[in-house]
Structure formats: C-alpha cells, structure tokens
Coordinates of N, CA and C in Angstrom, one line a residue:
M1 N -22.4 -15.3 -3.0 CA -21.4 -15.9 -2.2 C -21.4 -15.3 -0.8
T2 N -21.4 -16.2 0.2 CA -21.5 -15.8 1.6 C -20.1 -15.4 2.0
R3 N -20.1 -14.8 3.2 CA -18.7 -14.5 3.7 C -17.9 -15.7 4.1
T4 N -18.6 -16.7 4.5 CA -17.9 -18.0 4.9 C -17.3 -18.6 3.5
E5 N -18.1 -18.6 2.5 CA -17.6 -19.1 1.2 C -16.4 -18.3 0.6
R6 N -16.4 -17.0 1.0 CA -15.3 -16.2 0.5 C -14.0 -16.3 1.3
A7 N -14.2 -17.0 2.5 CA -13.0 -17.1 3.4 C -11.9 -17.8 2.7
L8 N -10.6 -17.4 3.1 CA -9.5 -18.0 2.5 C -9.4 -19.5 2.8
P9 N -8.9 -20.4 2.0 CA -8.9 -21.8 2.2 C -8.1 -22.1 3.4
M10 N -7.0 -21.4 3.7 CA -6.1 -21.7 4.8 C -6.8 -21.3 6.1
G11 N -7.9 -20.8 6.2 CA -8.6 -20.4 7.4 C -8.1 -19.0 7.8
R12 N -8.4 -18.6 8.9 CA -7.9 -17.2 9.4 C -6.5 -17.3 9.9
P13 N -5.5 -16.8 9.2 CA -4.1 -16.9 9.7 C -3.9 -16.0 10.9
T14 N -2.9 -16.3 11.6 CA -2.5 -15.4 12.7 C -1.6 -14.3 12.1
T15 N -1.3 -13.3 12.9 CA -0.5 -12.2 12.4 C 0.9 -12.6 12.3
S16 N 1.3 -13.7 12.8 CA 2.7 -14.2 12.6 C 2.8 -15.2 11.5
T17 N 1.7 -15.5 10.8 CA 1.8 -16.4 9.7 C 1.8 -15.6 8.4
P18 N 2.9 -15.8 7.6 CA 2.9 -15.0 6.4 C 1.9 -15.5 5.4
L19 N 1.3 -14.6 4.6 CA 0.3 -14.9 3.6 C 1.0 -15.5 2.4
P20 N 0.4 -16.4 1.6 CA 1.0 -17.0 0.5 C 1.3 -15.9 -0.6
S21 N 2.3 -16.2 -1.5 CA 2.7 -15.2 -2.5 C 1.6 -14.9 -3.4
D22 N 0.6 -15.7 -3.6 CA -0.5 -15.4 -4.6 C -1.7 -14.7 -4.0
T23 N -1.5 -14.2 -2.8 CA -2.6 -13.5 -2.1 C -3.0 -12.3 -2.9
K24 N -4.3 -12.1 -3.1 CA -4.9 -11.0 -3.8 C -5.0 -9.8 -2.8
V25 N -4.5 -8.6 -3.2 CA -4.4 -7.4 -2.4 C -5.3 -6.3 -2.9
L26 N -6.1 -5.7 -2.0 CA -6.9 -4.6 -2.3 C -6.1 -3.3 -1.9
S27 N -5.7 -2.5 -2.9 CA -4.8 -1.4 -2.6 C -5.7 -0.2 -2.7
I28 N -6.0 0.4 -1.5 CA -6.9 1.5 -1.4 C -6.1 2.8 -1.2
G29 N -6.5 3.8 -2.0 CA -5.8 5.1 -1.8 C -6.7 6.2 -2.4
L30 N -6.5 7.4 -1.9 CA -7.2 8.5 -2.4 C -6.9 8.8 -3.9
H31 N -8.0 9.1 -4.6 CA -7.7 9.5 -6.0 C -7.0 10.8 -6.0
P32 N -6.1 11.0 -6.8 CA -5.3 12.3 -6.8 C -6.2 13.5 -6.8
S33 N -7.4 13.4 -7.5 CA -8.3 14.6 -7.6 C -9.0 14.9 -6.3
A34 N -8.8 14.0 -5.3 CA -9.5 14.2 -4.0 C -8.7 15.0 -3.0
L35 N -7.5 15.4 -3.3 CA -6.6 16.0 -2.3 C -6.6 17.5 -2.5
D36 N -6.3 18.2 -1.4 CA -6.2 19.6 -1.4 C -4.6 19.9 -1.5
Y37 N -4.2 20.2 -2.7 CA -2.7 20.4 -2.9 C -2.2 21.7 -2.3
S38 N -3.0 22.6 -1.9 CA -2.5 23.8 -1.2 C -1.8 23.5 0.1
R39 N -2.0 22.4 0.7 CA -1.5 21.9 1.9 C -0.3 21.0 1.8
M40 N 0.0 20.7 0.5 CA 1.1 19.7 0.2 C 2.4 20.4 0.0
P41 N 3.5 19.7 0.2 CA 4.9 20.3 -0.1 C 5.0 20.7 -1.5
D42 N 5.9 21.6 -1.7 CA 6.2 22.1 -3.1 C 6.5 20.9 -4.0
G43 N 6.0 20.9 -5.2 CA 6.2 19.9 -6.2 C 5.3 18.8 -6.2
V44 N 4.4 18.8 -5.2 CA 3.3 17.7 -5.1 C 2.1 18.3 -5.7
D45 N 1.7 17.8 -6.8 CA 0.4 18.3 -7.4 C -0.3 17.0 -8.0
E46 N -1.5 17.2 -8.6 CA -2.3 16.1 -9.0 C -1.5 15.3 -10.0
A47 N -0.9 16.0 -11.0 CA -0.2 15.2 -12.1 C 1.0 14.4 -11.5
A48 N 1.8 15.1 -10.7 CA 2.9 14.4 -10.0 C 2.4 13.2 -9.2
L49 N 1.4 13.3 -8.4 CA 0.9 12.2 -7.7 C 0.3 11.1 -8.5
T50 N -0.4 11.4 -9.5 CA -0.9 10.5 -10.5 C 0.2 9.7 -11.1
T51 N 1.3 10.3 -11.5 CA 2.4 9.7 -12.0 C 3.1 8.7 -11.0
R52 N 3.2 9.1 -9.7 CA 3.8 8.3 -8.7 C 2.9 7.0 -8.5
I53 N 1.6 7.3 -8.4 CA 0.7 6.1 -8.2 C 0.8 5.1 -9.4
E54 N 0.8 5.6 -10.6 CA 0.9 4.7 -11.7 C 2.2 3.9 -11.7
A55 N 3.3 4.6 -11.4 CA 4.5 3.9 -11.3 C 4.5 2.8 -10.1
A56 N 3.9 3.2 -9.0 CA 3.8 2.2 -7.9 C 3.0 1.0 -8.3
N57 N 1.9 1.2 -9.0 CA 1.1 0.1 -9.5 C 1.9 -0.8 -10.5
A58 N 2.6 -0.2 -11.4 CA 3.4 -0.9 -12.3 C 4.5 -1.7 -11.5
A59 N 5.1 -1.1 -10.5 CA 6.1 -1.8 -9.7 C 5.5 -3.1 -9.0
L60 N 4.3 -2.9 -8.5 CA 3.6 -4.0 -7.9 C 3.4 -5.2 -8.9
R61 N 2.9 -4.8 -10.1 CA 2.8 -5.9 -11.1 C 4.1 -6.5 -11.4
E62 N 5.2 -5.7 -11.6 CA 6.5 -6.2 -11.9 C 7.1 -7.1 -10.8
A63 N 6.7 -6.8 -9.6 CA 7.2 -7.7 -8.4 C 6.3 -8.9 -8.2
G64 N 5.2 -9.1 -9.0 CA 4.5 -10.2 -9.0 C 3.3 -10.2 -8.0
F65 N 2.9 -9.0 -7.5 CA 1.8 -9.0 -6.6 C 0.5 -9.0 -7.4
D66 N -0.5 -9.6 -6.9 CA -1.8 -9.6 -7.5 C -2.7 -8.5 -6.8
A67 N -2.4 -7.3 -7.2 CA -3.0 -6.1 -6.5 C -4.0 -5.5 -7.3
V68 N -5.2 -5.1 -6.7 CA -6.3 -4.5 -7.4 C -6.3 -3.0 -6.9
P69 N -6.0 -2.0 -7.7 CA -6.0 -0.7 -7.3 C -7.5 -0.2 -7.0
C70 N -7.6 0.5 -6.0 CA -9.0 1.0 -5.6 C -8.9 2.5 -5.2
L71 N -9.0 3.4 -6.1 CA -8.9 4.8 -5.8 C -10.3 5.4 -5.4
I72 N -10.3 6.1 -4.3 CA -11.5 6.5 -3.7 C -11.5 8.1 -3.6
D73 N -12.7 8.6 -3.4 CA -12.7 10.1 -3.0 C -12.8 10.2 -1.5
A74 N -12.9 11.5 -1.0 CA -12.8 11.6 0.4 C -14.1 11.5 1.1
S75 N -15.2 11.2 0.4 CA -16.5 11.0 1.0 C -16.5 9.6 1.6
P76 N -16.8 9.5 2.9 CA -16.8 8.1 3.6 C -17.8 7.3 3.0
D77 N -19.1 7.8 2.6 CA -20.1 7.0 2.0 C -19.8 6.4 0.7
R78 N -19.2 7.3 -0.2 CA -18.8 6.8 -1.5 C -17.6 5.9 -1.5
A79 N -16.7 6.2 -0.6 CA -15.5 5.3 -0.5 C -15.9 4.0 0.1
A80 N -16.8 3.9 1.0 CA -17.3 2.6 1.6 C -18.0 1.8 0.5
A81 N -18.8 2.5 -0.3 CA -19.5 1.8 -1.4 C -18.5 1.2 -2.4
I82 N -17.5 2.0 -2.8 CA -16.5 1.5 -3.8 C -15.7 0.3 -3.2
V83 N -15.4 0.3 -1.9 CA -14.7 -0.8 -1.3 C -15.6 -2.0 -1.3
R84 N -16.8 -1.8 -0.9 CA -17.8 -3.0 -0.8 C -17.9 -3.6 -2.2
E85 N -18.0 -2.8 -3.2 CA -18.1 -3.3 -4.6 C -16.9 -4.2 -4.9
Q86 N -15.7 -3.7 -4.6 CA -14.5 -4.6 -4.8 C -14.5 -5.9 -4.0
L87 N -15.0 -5.7 -2.8 CA -15.1 -7.0 -1.9 C -16.1 -8.0 -2.4
Q88 N -17.1 -7.5 -3.2 CA -18.0 -8.4 -3.9 C -17.4 -9.1 -5.0
K89 N -16.5 -8.4 -5.7 CA -15.9 -9.0 -6.9 C -14.8 -10.0 -6.7
H90 N -14.0 -9.8 -5.6 CA -12.8 -10.5 -5.4 C -12.8 -10.9 -3.9
T91 N -12.0 -12.0 -3.6 CA -11.6 -12.4 -2.3 C -10.2 -11.9 -2.0
F92 N -10.0 -11.0 -1.1 CA -8.7 -10.4 -0.8 C -8.2 -11.0 0.5
G93 N -6.9 -11.3 0.5 CA -6.3 -11.7 1.8 C -5.7 -10.6 2.6
L94 N -5.3 -9.4 1.8 CA -4.7 -8.3 2.4 C -5.3 -7.1 1.8
A95 N -5.4 -6.1 2.6 CA -5.9 -4.7 2.2 C -4.9 -3.7 2.6
M96 N -4.4 -2.9 1.7 CA -3.5 -1.8 2.0 C -4.2 -0.5 1.9
I97 N -4.2 0.3 3.0 CA -4.9 1.6 3.0 C -3.7 2.6 3.0
G98 N -3.7 3.5 2.0 CA -2.7 4.4 1.8 C -2.6 5.6 2.8
G99 N -1.5 6.2 2.9 CA -1.1 7.2 3.8 C -2.0 8.5 3.7
G100 N -2.5 8.8 2.5 CA -3.4 9.9 2.3 C -4.6 9.8 3.1
V101 N -5.1 8.5 3.2 CA -6.4 8.2 4.0 C -6.1 8.3 5.5
R102 N -5.0 7.7 5.9 CA -4.7 7.6 7.3 C -4.0 8.9 7.9
M103 N -3.2 9.5 7.2 CA -2.2 10.5 7.8 C -2.7 12.0 7.8
L104 N -3.9 12.2 7.1 CA -4.4 13.5 7.1 C -5.6 13.6 8.0
P105 N -5.5 14.5 9.1 CA -6.5 14.5 10.1 C -7.9 14.6 9.6
E106 N -8.1 15.4 8.5 CA -9.5 15.6 8.0 C -10.1 14.2 7.4
N107 N -9.2 13.2 7.3 CA -9.7 11.9 6.7 C -9.9 10.9 7.9
T108 N -9.9 11.3 9.1 CA -10.1 10.3 10.2 C -11.4 9.5 10.1
L109 N -12.5 10.1 9.7 CA -13.8 9.4 9.6 C -13.7 8.5 8.4
L110 N -13.1 9.0 7.4 CA -13.0 8.1 6.1 C -12.1 6.9 6.5
F111 N -11.0 7.0 7.2 CA -10.2 5.8 7.6 C -11.0 4.9 8.5
E112 N -11.7 5.4 9.5 CA -12.5 4.6 10.3 C -13.6 3.8 9.5
R113 N -14.2 4.5 8.6 CA -15.3 3.8 7.8 C -14.7 2.7 7.0
L114 N -13.5 2.9 6.4 CA -12.9 1.9 5.6 C -12.5 0.7 6.4
V115 N -11.9 0.9 7.6 CA -11.5 -0.2 8.4 C -12.7 -1.0 8.8
N116 N -13.8 -0.3 9.2 CA -15.0 -1.0 9.6 C -15.6 -1.8 8.5
V117 N -15.7 -1.2 7.2 CA -16.1 -1.9 6.1 C -15.3 -3.2 5.8
L118 N -14.0 -3.1 5.9 CA -13.2 -4.2 5.7 C -13.4 -5.3 6.8
T119 N -13.5 -4.9 8.0 CA -13.7 -5.9 9.0 C -15.1 -6.5 9.0
E120 N -16.1 -5.8 8.5 CA -17.5 -6.3 8.5 C -17.6 -7.3 7.3
E121 N -17.1 -6.8 6.1 CA -17.3 -7.6 4.9 C -16.3 -8.6 4.6
A122 N -15.1 -8.5 5.2 CA -14.0 -9.5 5.0 C -13.2 -9.7 6.3
P123 N -13.9 -10.2 7.3 CA -13.2 -10.3 8.6 C -11.9 -11.1 8.6
W124 N -11.6 -11.8 7.6 CA -10.3 -12.6 7.5 C -9.2 -11.7 6.9
V125 N -9.5 -10.6 6.4 CA -8.5 -9.8 5.7 C -7.5 -9.2 6.7
R126 N -6.2 -9.2 6.3 CA -5.2 -8.5 7.0 C -5.1 -7.1 6.5
L127 N -4.6 -6.2 7.3 CA -4.4 -4.8 6.9 C -3.0 -4.5 6.9
C128 N -2.5 -3.6 6.0 CA -1.2 -3.1 6.0 C -1.3 -1.7 5.5
F129 N -0.3 -0.9 5.7 CA -0.3 0.5 5.5 C 1.0 1.0 4.9
N130 N 0.9 1.9 3.8 CA 2.0 2.4 3.3 C 2.1 3.9 3.8
T131 N 3.2 4.7 3.5 CA 3.2 6.0 3.8 C 3.3 6.9 2.5
T132 N 3.8 6.2 1.4 CA 3.9 6.9 0.1 C 3.6 5.8 -1.0
P133 N 3.3 6.2 -2.2 CA 3.1 5.2 -3.2 C 4.4 4.4 -3.3
E134 N 5.6 5.0 -3.1 CA 6.9 4.3 -3.4 C 7.2 3.2 -2.3
D135 N 6.6 3.2 -1.2 CA 6.8 2.1 -0.2 C 5.7 1.1 0.0
T136 N 4.8 1.0 -1.1 CA 3.7 0.1 -1.0 C 4.2 -1.3 -1.1
I137 N 5.3 -1.6 -1.9 CA 5.8 -2.9 -2.0 C 6.4 -3.4 -0.7
E138 N 7.1 -2.5 0.0 CA 7.6 -2.8 1.4 C 6.4 -3.1 2.3
A139 N 5.4 -2.4 2.3 CA 4.2 -2.6 3.1 C 3.6 -4.1 2.9
L140 N 3.5 -4.4 1.6 CA 3.0 -5.7 1.3 C 3.9 -6.9 1.6
R141 N 5.2 -6.7 1.4 CA 6.2 -7.7 1.8 C 6.2 -8.0 3.3
R142 N 5.7 -7.1 4.1 CA 5.7 -7.3 5.6 C 4.7 -8.5 5.8
W143 N 3.8 -8.7 5.0 CA 2.7 -9.7 5.2 C 2.6 -10.8 4.2
I144 N 3.2 -10.6 3.1 CA 3.1 -11.7 2.0 C 4.5 -12.3 1.9
Q145 N 4.6 -13.6 2.0 CA 5.8 -14.3 1.8 C 6.4 -14.2 0.4
A146 N 7.6 -14.1 0.3 CA 8.3 -13.9 -1.0 C 8.2 -15.1 -1.8

C-alpha cells in the first residue's frame, strides 16, 4: 500500500478541524523497562509505571478510542523500526508521543527520530502529547471529536 492509498479519506485536515471519533491512534511511549528510575520521584518504579500504563490503556478502550499501544525502548534506531512497523500495519490519523520520550533531555534524539519517522511515513498524521499516562485521554480529546 502506498502512502497515498493510506491517506485518510477526508484528505489532510487542518489543525482546526477535529478528527472523527473513529480515528485510529498510535500511542507511543517508553517501555517501563527503558527508564532509569534512580532519577524518578519516590514511588515511581517499573512496576508502578507498568500499572499506570495498563490502567491508561484500559481507560482509552473504555472511552471508545481506537488506540494501538506502541511501547519502545530508548534506542532511536529500534524505536523508529517499531513505529515504522506499526505504520505499515495500520493507518493512523493521530499519533500520541508520551512525556517520557519528550520530557527527558537524554531522549531528545529519540523524540526527533520519532517525529521525523511519523512525518515521513504518515505525513497526514496529527501529533498530540501527554505528560503522564493519566492525561492521555485529555491529549486525544484535544484532537478527536467526541
């Protein structure tokens, strides 16, 4: 399937046009095993973060979002390959990149690579960003109509 064939039927929406409620979302975030917890606040460890991510994914399903979780490691090359693989499997209208990718200075190259992969492989896709697993629904609702 070519990029043109994967384009959304409604064409390329403007940033002021809400996406339809059935928009497929690629939810990209760091796998909990990829983080250095020595730099995290007390109480944040791999088990706690895994539980929060699982709860957020369940909340997305319960809220009716068609979201595909995409957990990556911190290697830009491996992360880019995982995202490309997902983009070959599905046509996404929205991609959410998690705060762990964007907000940690050591992940700047990772963030840049992901943005560039998304714009190269799916130029029609909109981007949104959460800050924690718990505000993912809010991030998606900024772009997808209820």
